[in-house]
Each structure stands twice: as structure tokens, then as C-alpha cells.
PDB file of C-alpha atoms in Angstrom:
ATOM      1  CA  MET A 134       0.000   0.000   0.000  1.00 48.00           C
ATOM      2  CA  ARG A 135       1.226   3.455  -0.870  1.00 63.00           C
ATOM      3  CA  ASP A 136       1.409   6.136   1.781  1.00 76.00           C
ATOM      4  CA  LEU A 137      -1.687   8.318   2.091  1.00 85.00           C
ATOM      5  CA  ARG A 138      -1.478  11.561   0.151  1.00 92.00           C
ATOM      6  CA  HIS A 139      -3.175  14.933   0.378  1.00 95.00           C
ATOM      7  CA  ASP A 140      -1.554  16.578  -2.650  1.00 95.00           C
ATOM      8  CA  TRP A 141      -3.223  14.852  -5.600  1.00 96.00           C
ATOM      9  CA  THR A 142      -3.051  16.901  -8.804  1.00 96.00           C
ATOM     10  CA  LEU A 143      -5.944  17.224 -11.230  1.00 96.00           C
ATOM     11  CA  PRO A 144      -4.119  15.326 -14.003  1.00 96.00           C
ATOM     12  CA  GLU A 145      -3.533  12.436 -11.583  1.00 96.00           C
ATOM     13  CA  ILE A 146      -7.183  12.399 -10.530  1.00 96.00           C
ATOM     14  CA  GLU A 147      -8.405  12.655 -14.104  1.00 96.00           C
ATOM     15  CA  SER A 148      -6.204   9.686 -15.025  1.00 95.00           C
ATOM     16  CA  ILE A 149      -7.775   7.570 -12.275  1.00 94.00           C
ATOM     17  CA  TYR A 150     -11.265   8.780 -13.252  1.00 93.00           C
ATOM     18  CA  ALA A 151     -10.677   7.609 -16.833  1.00 92.00           C
ATOM     19  CA  THR A 152      -9.368   4.176 -15.803  1.00 93.00           C
ATOM     20  CA  PRO A 153     -11.466   1.271 -17.163  1.00 92.00           C
ATOM     21  CA  LEU A 154     -14.033   0.050 -14.639  1.00 90.00           C
ATOM     22  CA  PRO A 155     -12.602  -3.491 -14.196  1.00 91.00           C
ATOM     23  CA  ASP A 156      -9.226  -2.002 -13.282  1.00 94.00           C
ATOM     24  CA  LEU A 157     -10.842   0.408 -10.825  1.00 92.00           C
ATOM     25  CA  ILE A 158     -12.749  -2.435  -9.174  1.00 91.00           C
ATOM     26  CA  PHE A 159      -9.566  -4.475  -8.864  1.00 95.00           C
ATOM     27  CA  ARG A 160      -7.614  -1.582  -7.337  1.00 93.00           C
ATOM     28  CA  ALA A 161     -10.460  -0.761  -4.948  1.00 90.00           C
ATOM     29  CA  GLN A 162     -10.737  -4.372  -3.806  1.00 91.00           C
ATOM     30  CA  THR A 163      -6.985  -4.593  -3.297  1.00 93.00           C
ATOM     31  CA  ALA A 164      -7.092  -1.559  -1.021  1.00 89.00           C
ATOM     32  CA  HIS A 165     -10.248  -2.747   0.735  1.00 88.00           C
ATOM     33  CA  ARG A 166      -8.815  -6.154   1.630  1.00 91.00           C
ATOM     34  CA  VAL A 167      -5.909  -4.613   3.502  1.00 91.00           C
ATOM     35  CA  ARG A 168      -8.254  -3.256   6.168  1.00 87.00           C
ATOM     36  CA  HIS A 169     -11.554  -5.113   5.932  1.00 87.00           C
ATOM     37  CA  ARG A 170     -13.113  -8.560   5.639  1.00 86.00           C
ATOM     38  CA  THR A 171     -14.215  -9.361   2.114  1.00 84.00           C
ATOM     39  CA  ASP A 172     -17.618 -10.723   3.127  1.00 84.00           C
ATOM     40  CA  GLU A 173     -18.816  -8.037   5.535  1.00 84.00           C
ATOM     41  CA  VAL A 174     -20.455  -4.633   5.270  1.00 81.00           C
ATOM     42  CA  GLN A 175     -21.577  -2.304   8.015  1.00 83.00           C
ATOM     43  CA  GLY A 176     -25.312  -1.975   8.527  1.00 86.00           C
ATOM     44  CA  CYS A 177     -26.393   1.662   8.921  1.00 88.00           C
ATOM     45  CA  THR A 178     -29.867   3.097   9.436  1.00 90.00           C
ATOM     46  CA  LEU A 179     -30.800   6.702   8.630  1.00 90.00           C
ATOM     47  CA  LEU A 180     -33.707   8.498  10.293  1.00 91.00           C
ATOM     48  CA  SER A 181     -34.942  11.969   9.397  1.00 90.00           C
ATOM     49  CA  ILE A 182     -35.476  13.483  12.831  1.00 92.00           C
ATOM     50  CA  LYS A 183     -36.710  16.817  11.449  1.00 89.00           C
ATOM     51  CA  THR A 184     -38.008  16.947   7.871  1.00 80.00           C
ATOM     52  CA  GLY A 185     -38.677  19.819   5.443  1.00 73.00           C
ATOM     53  CA  GLY A 186     -38.805  23.593   5.817  1.00 70.00           C
ATOM     54  CA  CYS A 187     -35.059  24.055   5.352  1.00 74.00           C
ATOM     55  CA  PRO A 188     -34.084  27.683   4.538  1.00 76.00           C
ATOM     56  CA  GLU A 189     -31.271  26.552   2.240  1.00 82.00           C
ATOM     57  CA  ASP A 190     -31.861  26.706  -1.530  1.00 76.00           C
ATOM     58  CA  CYS A 191     -29.956  23.537  -2.502  1.00 76.00           C
ATOM     59  CA  ALA A 192     -31.260  22.889  -6.018  1.00 73.00           C
ATOM     60  CA  TYR A 193     -31.322  19.104  -5.581  1.00 76.00           C
ATOM     61  CA  CYS A 194     -33.173  18.909  -2.259  1.00 74.00           C
ATOM     62  CA  PRO A 195     -36.946  18.432  -1.837  1.00 70.00           C
ATOM     63  CA  GLN A 196     -36.658  19.525   1.800  1.00 73.00           C
ATOM     64  CA  SER A 197     -35.851  23.119   0.792  1.00 68.00           C
ATOM     65  CA  ALA A 198     -38.523  25.680   1.680  1.00 67.00           C
ATOM     66  CA  HIS A 199     -37.679  27.497  -1.563  1.00 76.00           C
ATOM     67  CA  TYR A 200     -39.429  24.901  -3.743  1.00 69.00           C
ATOM     68  CA  GLN A 201     -42.873  23.365  -4.042  1.00 75.00           C
ATOM     69  CA  THR A 202     -42.394  19.653  -3.315  1.00 74.00           C
ATOM     70  CA  ASN A 203     -44.415  16.815  -1.839  1.00 73.00           C
ATOM     71  CA  VAL A 204     -42.288  16.750   1.323  1.00 71.00           C
ATOM     72  CA  SER A 205     -44.250  17.814   4.395  1.00 74.00           C
ATOM     73  CA  ARG A 206     -42.597  19.832   7.153  1.00 79.00           C
ATOM     74  CA  THR A 207     -42.366  18.015  10.481  1.00 82.00           C
ATOM     75  CA  ALA A 208     -41.149  18.926  13.933  1.00 86.00           C
ATOM     76  CA  LEU A 209     -38.261  17.213  15.712  1.00 91.00           C
ATOM     77  CA  VAL A 210     -39.212  13.629  16.531  1.00 93.00           C
ATOM     78  CA  PRO A 211     -39.848  12.848  20.212  1.00 95.00           C
ATOM     79  CA  LEU A 212     -37.142  11.009  22.124  1.00 96.00           C
ATOM     80  CA  ASP A 213     -39.292   7.908  22.651  1.00 95.00           C
ATOM     81  CA  GLU A 214     -39.905   7.627  18.895  1.00 95.00           C
ATOM     82  CA  LEU A 215     -36.177   7.954  18.244  1.00 96.00           C
ATOM     83  CA  THR A 216     -35.432   5.318  20.866  1.00 96.00           C
ATOM     84  CA  ALA A 217     -37.890   2.881  19.295  1.00 95.00           C
ATOM     85  CA  ALA A 218     -36.443   3.431  15.816  1.00 93.00           C
ATOM     86  CA  ALA A 219     -32.868   2.961  17.012  1.00 95.00           C
ATOM     87  CA  THR A 220     -33.776  -0.155  18.998  1.00 96.00           C
ATOM     88  CA  ASP A 221     -35.474  -1.621  15.932  1.00 92.00           C
ATOM     89  CA  ALA A 222     -32.441  -0.773  13.756  1.00 91.00           C
ATOM     90  CA  ARG A 223     -30.152  -2.579  16.188  1.00 92.00           C
ATOM     91  CA  ALA A 224     -32.410  -5.626  16.126  1.00 91.00           C
ATOM     92  CA  GLN A 225     -32.121  -5.681  12.322  1.00 88.00           C
ATOM     93  CA  GLY A 226     -28.318  -5.716  12.493  1.00 88.00           C
ATOM     94  CA  ALA A 227     -27.408  -2.040  12.165  1.00 91.00           C
ATOM     95  CA  THR A 228     -24.308  -0.950  14.053  1.00 93.00           C
ATOM     96  CA  ARG A 229     -24.539   2.737  13.099  1.00 94.00           C
ATOM     97  CA  PHE A 230     -27.607   4.953  13.469  1.00 95.00           C
ATOM     98  CA  CYS A 231     -27.654   8.239  11.561  1.00 94.00           C
ATOM     99  CA  MET A 232     -29.915  11.190  12.378  1.00 95.00           C
ATOM    100  CA  GLY A 233     -30.623  13.951   9.866  1.00 91.00           C
ATOM    101  CA  ALA A 234     -32.343  17.293  10.450  1.00 89.00           C
ATOM    102  CA  ALA A 235     -33.274  19.843   7.777  1.00 81.00           C
ATOM    103  CA  TRP A 236     -31.545  22.869   9.286  1.00 87.00           C
ATOM    104  CA  ARG A 237     -29.119  25.404   7.860  1.00 85.00           C
ATOM    105  CA  ASP A 238     -27.588  26.156  11.238  1.00 87.00           C
ATOM    106  CA  VAL A 239     -28.100  23.996  14.288  1.00 89.00           C
ATOM    107  CA  PRO A 240     -30.341  25.973  16.686  1.00 89.00           C
ATOM    108  CA  ASP A 241     -29.104  26.272  20.258  1.00 93.00           C
ATOM    109  CA  GLY A 242     -31.637  25.604  22.976  1.00 94.00           C
ATOM    110  CA  PRO A 243     -34.189  22.837  23.575  1.00 94.00           C
ATOM    111  CA  GLU A 244     -33.958  21.318  20.083  1.00 94.00           C
ATOM    112  CA  PHE A 245     -30.188  20.950  20.212  1.00 96.00           C
ATOM    113  CA  ASP A 246     -30.455  19.561  23.739  1.00 96.00           C
ATOM    114  CA  SER A 247     -32.903  16.981  22.379  1.00 96.00           C
ATOM    115  CA  VAL A 248     -30.410  15.986  19.667  1.00 96.00           C
ATOM    116  CA  LEU A 249     -27.711  15.508  22.307  1.00 97.00           C
ATOM    117  CA  ALA A 250     -30.100  13.250  24.224  1.00 97.00           C
ATOM    118  CA  MET A 251     -30.729  11.261  21.035  1.00 97.00           C
ATOM    119  CA  VAL A 252     -27.003  10.756  20.527  1.00 98.00           C
ATOM    120  CA  ARG A 253     -26.698   9.464  24.086  1.00 98.00           C
ATOM    121  CA  VAL A 254     -29.590   7.038  23.525  1.00 98.00           C
ATOM    122  CA  VAL A 255     -28.001   5.601  20.374  1.00 97.00           C
ATOM    123  CA  ARG A 256     -24.625   5.231  22.064  1.00 98.00           C
ATOM    124  CA  GLY A 257     -26.308   3.643  25.052  1.00 97.00           C
ATOM    125  CA  LEU A 258     -27.722   0.993  22.727  1.00 96.00           C
ATOM    126  CA  GLY A 259     -24.184   0.050  21.718  1.00 96.00           C
ATOM    127  CA  MET A 260     -24.310   1.588  18.220  1.00 96.00           C
ATOM    128  CA  GLU A 261     -22.265   4.263  16.522  1.00 96.00           C
ATOM    129  CA  ALA A 262     -24.105   7.581  16.287  1.00 97.00           C
ATOM    130  CA  CYS A 263     -23.950   9.857  13.250  1.00 97.00           C
ATOM    131  CA  CYS A 264     -25.649  13.227  12.670  1.00 97.00           C
ATOM    132  CA  THR A 265     -26.190  15.570   9.748  1.00 93.00           C
ATOM    133  CA  LEU A 266     -27.678  18.789  11.054  1.00 94.00           C
ATOM    134  CA  GLY A 267     -26.218  21.633   8.994  1.00 92.00           C
ATOM    135  CA  MET A 268     -23.530  24.079  10.025  1.00 93.00           C
ATOM    136  CA  LEU A 269     -22.065  23.828  13.525  1.00 96.00           C
ATOM    137  CA  THR A 270     -20.332  26.222  15.863  1.00 96.00           C
ATOM    138  CA  GLN A 271     -17.274  24.918  17.696  1.00 97.00           C
ATOM    139  CA  SER A 272     -19.254  24.800  20.937  1.00 97.00           C
ATOM    140  CA  GLN A 273     -21.935  22.655  19.289  1.00 97.00           C
ATOM    141  CA  ALA A 274     -19.358  20.311  17.782  1.00 98.00           C
ATOM    142  CA  ASP A 275     -17.730  19.921  21.178  1.00 98.00           C
ATOM    143  CA  SER A 276     -21.090  19.208  22.817  1.00 98.00           C
ATOM    144  CA  LEU A 277     -21.886  16.524  20.250  1.00 98.00           C
ATOM    145  CA  ALA A 278     -18.494  14.954  20.886  1.00 98.00           C
ATOM    146  CA  ASP A 279     -19.113  15.007  24.641  1.00 98.00           C
ATOM    147  CA  ALA A 280     -22.452  13.271  24.053  1.00 98.00           C
ATOM    148  CA  GLY A 281     -20.599  10.463  22.267  1.00 98.00           C
ATOM    149  CA  LEU A 282     -21.149  11.311  18.591  1.00 98.00           C
ATOM    150  CA  THR A 283     -19.156   8.974  16.343  1.00 98.00           C
ATOM    151  CA  ALA A 284     -19.402  10.755  12.986  1.00 97.00           C
ATOM    152  CA  TYR A 285     -20.768  13.944  11.437  1.00 97.00           C
ATOM    153  CA  ASN A 286     -21.998  14.110   7.852  1.00 96.00           C
ATOM    154  CA  HIS A 287     -21.508  17.394   6.012  1.00 95.00           C
ATOM    155  CA  ASN A 288     -21.141  16.995   2.259  1.00 94.00           C
ATOM    156  CA  LEU A 289     -19.186  19.329  -0.002  1.00 95.00           C
ATOM    157  CA  ASP A 290     -21.706  18.424  -2.751  1.00 93.00           C
ATOM    158  CA  THR A 291     -19.579  19.488  -5.741  1.00 94.00           C
ATOM    159  CA  SER A 292     -16.514  21.470  -6.780  1.00 96.00           C
ATOM    160  CA  PRO A 293     -15.913  25.041  -5.550  1.00 95.00           C
ATOM    161  CA  GLU A 294     -16.320  26.317  -9.121  1.00 96.00           C
ATOM    162  CA  PHE A 295     -19.716  24.646  -9.732  1.00 95.00           C
ATOM    163  CA  TYR A 296     -21.027  25.183  -6.223  1.00 94.00           C
ATOM    164  CA  GLY A 297     -22.709  28.537  -6.907  1.00 93.00           C
ATOM    165  CA  ARG A 298     -24.854  26.919  -9.595  1.00 93.00           C
ATOM    166  CA  ILE A 299     -26.666  24.742  -7.050  1.00 90.00           C
ATOM    167  CA  ILE A 300     -26.507  26.645  -3.734  1.00 90.00           C
ATOM    168  CA  THR A 301     -26.479  30.359  -2.890  1.00 90.00           C
ATOM    169  CA  THR A 302     -27.468  30.334   0.791  1.00 90.00           C
ATOM    170  CA  ARG A 303     -24.209  28.845   2.103  1.00 90.00           C
ATOM    171  CA  THR A 304     -20.644  29.262   0.902  1.00 93.00           C
ATOM    172  CA  TYR A 305     -18.164  26.510   0.155  1.00 95.00           C
ATOM    173  CA  ASP A 306     -15.829  27.897   2.804  1.00 96.00           C
ATOM    174  CA  GLU A 307     -18.616  27.613   5.399  1.00 94.00           C
ATOM    175  CA  ARG A 308     -18.875  23.908   4.620  1.00 94.00           C
ATOM    176  CA  LEU A 309     -15.133  23.476   5.022  1.00 96.00           C
ATOM    177  CA  ALA A 310     -15.235  25.437   8.289  1.00 97.00           C
ATOM    178  CA  THR A 311     -17.866  23.090   9.748  1.00 96.00           C
ATOM    179  CA  LEU A 312     -15.747  20.065   8.796  1.00 97.00           C
ATOM    180  CA  ALA A 313     -12.750  21.668  10.528  1.00 97.00           C
ATOM    181  CA  ARG A 314     -14.785  22.221  13.706  1.00 98.00           C
ATOM    182  CA  VAL A 315     -15.933  18.604  13.672  1.00 98.00           C
ATOM    183  CA  ARG A 316     -12.303  17.473  13.396  1.00 97.00           C
ATOM    184  CA  ARG A 317     -11.207  19.731  16.250  1.00 98.00           C
ATOM    185  CA  ALA A 318     -13.935  18.198  18.406  1.00 98.00           C
ATOM    186  CA  GLY A 319     -12.528  14.716  17.775  1.00 97.00           C
ATOM    187  CA  VAL A 320     -15.505  13.440  15.759  1.00 98.00           C
ATOM    188  CA  THR A 321     -14.919  11.489  12.530  1.00 98.00           C
ATOM    189  CA  VAL A 322     -15.971  13.045   9.225  1.00 97.00           C
ATOM    190  CA  CYS A 323     -18.452  11.781   6.631  1.00 96.00           C
ATOM    191  CA  SER A 324     -18.286  14.031   3.564  1.00 96.00           C
ATOM    192  CA  GLY A 325     -18.887  13.450  -0.125  1.00 95.00           C
ATOM    193  CA  GLY A 326     -20.935  14.835  -2.960  1.00 94.00           C
ATOM    194  CA  ILE A 327     -23.573  14.416  -5.635  1.00 91.00           C
ATOM    195  CA  ILE A 328     -23.194  13.641  -9.318  1.00 90.00           C
ATOM    196  CA  GLY A 329     -25.754  14.203 -12.040  1.00 89.00           C
ATOM    197  CA  MET A 330     -26.504  17.886 -11.392  1.00 90.00           C
ATOM    198  CA  GLY A 331     -25.196  19.090 -14.733  1.00 91.00           C
ATOM    199  CA  GLU A 332     -21.586  19.315 -13.588  1.00 94.00           C
ATOM    200  CA  SER A 333     -18.701  18.552 -15.926  1.00 95.00           C
ATOM    201  CA  ARG A 334     -16.174  15.759 -15.537  1.00 95.00           C
ATOM    202  CA  ALA A 335     -13.667  18.431 -14.507  1.00 96.00           C
ATOM    203  CA  ALA A 336     -16.005  19.532 -11.693  1.00 96.00           C
ATOM    204  CA  ARG A 337     -16.257  15.946 -10.427  1.00 96.00           C
ATOM    205  CA  CYS A 338     -12.484  15.662 -10.386  1.00 97.00           C
ATOM    206  CA  ARG A 339     -12.198  18.951  -8.518  1.00 97.00           C
ATOM    207  CA  LEU A 340     -14.605  17.616  -5.881  1.00 97.00           C
ATOM    208  CA  LEU A 341     -12.390  14.553  -5.492  1.00 96.00           C
ATOM    209  CA  GLN A 342      -9.364  16.827  -5.199  1.00 97.00           C
ATOM    210  CA  GLN A 343     -11.055  18.827  -2.440  1.00 97.00           C
ATOM    211  CA  LEU A 344     -11.933  15.679  -0.512  1.00 97.00           C
ATOM    212  CA  SER A 345      -8.468  14.178  -0.948  1.00 96.00           C
ATOM    213  CA  SER A 346      -6.827  17.377   0.309  1.00 96.00           C
ATOM    214  CA  LEU A 347      -8.596  17.172   3.674  1.00 96.00           C
ATOM    215  CA  ASP A 348      -6.156  16.076   6.371  1.00 94.00           C
ATOM    216  CA  PRO A 349      -7.080  13.590   7.743  1.00 95.00           C
ATOM    217  CA  HIS A 350      -9.155  12.242   4.883  1.00 96.00           C
ATOM    218  CA  PRO A 351     -12.885  11.749   5.606  1.00 97.00           C
ATOM    219  CA  GLU A 352     -13.532   8.344   7.134  1.00 95.00           C
ATOM    220  CA  SER A 353     -16.655   8.038   4.944  1.00 93.00           C
ATOM    221  CA  VAL A 354     -17.172   9.492   1.452  1.00 93.00           C
ATOM    222  CA  PRO A 355     -20.785   9.109   0.279  1.00 90.00           C
ATOM    223  CA  ILE A 356     -21.334   9.774  -3.432  1.00 85.00           C
ATOM    224  CA  ASN A 357     -25.002  10.198  -4.322  1.00 82.00           C
ATOM    225  CA  LEU A 358     -26.503   9.996  -7.794  1.00 73.00           C
ATOM    226  CA  LEU A 359     -29.196  12.604  -8.387  1.00 59.00           C
ATOM    227  CA  GLY A 360     -32.467  11.098  -9.573  1.00 48.00           C
ATOM    228  CA  ASP A 361     -36.144  11.888  -9.271  1.00 43.00           C
ATOM    229  CA  ARG A 362     -35.916  11.921  -5.491  1.00 42.00           C
ATOM    230  CA  LEU A 363     -33.045  12.375  -3.051  1.00 42.00           C
ATOM    231  CA  LEU A 364     -32.795  12.308   0.759  1.00 48.00           C
ATOM    232  CA  THR A 365     -36.494  11.480   1.260  1.00 52.00           C
ATOM    233  CA  THR A 366     -36.618   8.376  -0.936  1.00 53.00           C
ATOM    234  CA  PRO A 367     -38.867   5.641   0.498  1.00 57.00           C
ATOM    235  CA  ASN A 368     -36.992   2.697   1.947  1.00 54.00           C
ATOM    236  CA  PRO A 369     -37.485  -0.946   0.868  1.00 57.00           C
ATOM    237  CA  GLY A 370     -38.793  -3.526   3.295  1.00 62.00           C
ATOM    238  CA  ALA A 371     -36.756  -4.195   6.407  1.00 59.00           C
ATOM    239  CA  THR A 372     -35.463  -7.561   5.178  1.00 68.00           C
ATOM    240  CA  ARG A 373     -34.588  -6.600   1.587  1.00 71.00           C
ATOM    241  CA  ASP A 374     -30.986  -5.667   2.356  1.00 68.00           C
ATOM    242  CA  GLU A 375     -30.497  -8.832   4.378  1.00 71.00           C
ATOM    243  CA  GLN A 376     -31.867 -10.940   1.530  1.00 74.00           C
ATOM    244  CA  LEU A 377     -29.590  -9.232  -0.988  1.00 71.00           C
ATOM    245  CA  LEU A 378     -26.507  -9.745   1.160  1.00 70.00           C
ATOM    246  CA  ASP A 379     -27.402 -13.397   1.616  1.00 74.00           C
ATOM    247  CA  ARG A 380     -27.617 -13.889  -2.160  1.00 74.00           C
ATOM    248  CA  LEU A 381     -24.209 -12.245  -2.522  1.00 66.00           C
ATOM    249  CA  GLY A 382     -22.625 -14.438   0.166  1.00 73.00           C
ATOM    250  CA  MET A 383     -22.083 -11.477   2.472  1.00 71.00           C
ATOM    251  CA  ARG A 384     -23.181 -10.490   5.949  1.00 71.00           C
ATOM    252  CA  LEU A 385     -23.579  -7.521   8.240  1.00 74.00           C
ATOM    253  CA  ALA A 386     -20.601  -6.797  10.440  1.00 77.00           C
ATOM    254  CA  ALA A 387     -21.238  -7.343  14.148  1.00 78.00           C
ATOM    255  CA  ALA A 388     -20.910  -4.476  16.615  1.00 75.00           C
ATOM    256  CA  GLU A 389     -17.453  -4.133  18.110  1.00 73.00           C
ATOM    257  CA  ALA A 390     -17.195  -5.219  21.709  1.00 60.00           C
TER     258      ALA A 390
END
């Protein structure tokens, strides 16, 4: 394995991007097998704890208050409802429970206190806890860390150059600043982007360059494909993933002791 790098050039990234798919799969599997079992994946469950009414104008998101969509605005879920959902997720084999709220900035006060209580509940169930709540202050990041938060999701979405085409209510630098605060708090980072928004290949490579320049690299890099619906897509039945993994000869990883 080569040493980790944070200085990838665009020509280098473009060369990897243009590599034939079989070669990419082989290289990815080679890297994967150094650190992970070949027949295991982590089971993660995502719950929207506060849906719709977001003041951001992200062009891809049906939860934005700027657009007419079929997503209804809801208040923060009660703690007992969160506890039931997390308990059910654990019973189905999930070892990470993710909580998402449609906010631009995390509001201090009772709602944030409720989120901290939710994190403690998830951790108390023996699962990793992840949140995606919008921009954080350093004090909020520290409080989430103190509550036991495992990871924080805050996507860069796209390249700095294309960013203004899809979002005007938050700057790229504000996203990077939130990621830096999460790191300072000692919480791991989940950050990726979206493809299919009209961006060029060059913009996709610039997104990869931004992510690869973060030091440390994000522990998780979700890449979403924009379709008819995103973020509020209905989930399949509870056993569908388990059935698929069984057909593939794979299994969910057990929680670490």
C-alpha cells in the first residue's frame, strides 16, 4: 500500500477517473482487503429526525422551503420515537444509526439539547451515532463529541467552481469550516458529494481533489446519484438488504465489543 497523500493533482485524478471500470474495481478491492473482511459490510440506518422547511436553496433537495415539493414539514421527533427506531435498527443488524435534520444552522436551545439526548440514547444501545444537522459552531461540535457522537456528515456536494450553480445560501468555505470544527472536536468526518446535477467531468475531479486534500481524509465518502428523489426516498422492506446480502454471500458486520 502506498502512503496516504493529500496533494493529488488534477491530471492524476483525471487519469484515475478515466481508468477502465474493471481495473478500478480491482484496485479498490486490493485496497479494501488490507483493512476489511471481504464478506462483511456495516449496517447503517438513517432516520430523518426533522423533515422539510429548510431555509437553504440547494437545487437538488426536496426539503428546501424554496421549492414546491411533496415533502411535508415536520417537527423534531420525540425522544421515545427515536429510541424505538434505534432499537429496531439494532435488532435488524445495524451498528450505526444516523440522524438527519433539515436545518441550515443547528439551533441552540431545547432542540439541540434533544439531539444531544438522542445521541446518548443511540450510544447507550451500543451503536455508533452519526448526525447531519447543517452548520455547527465549535461549541456545538464539542457538545456533540461530549455526548458520544461517532461521525458527522456534512457533504461538499460538488466542486468550488460549480457550487454557486446549485446553492447560494451557504458558501463553500462555510462547509469546510464546519468540517474543521468537527475534526477539532474529535468526531470522525463523513463528507462526499452528488453527481448528475449538470456538472462537468472536470467539476467531479475537482470535488475529489477537495476531498483528498482534507487532512485527515474523511472516514466516509458518500457519493449520491441525483435522480427523481433524493434524501427522502422511500426505503425498501426491512429484510430486503439482508436478503440481498445473503444472495451475494455477504453479511452484516457485528458491533465491536
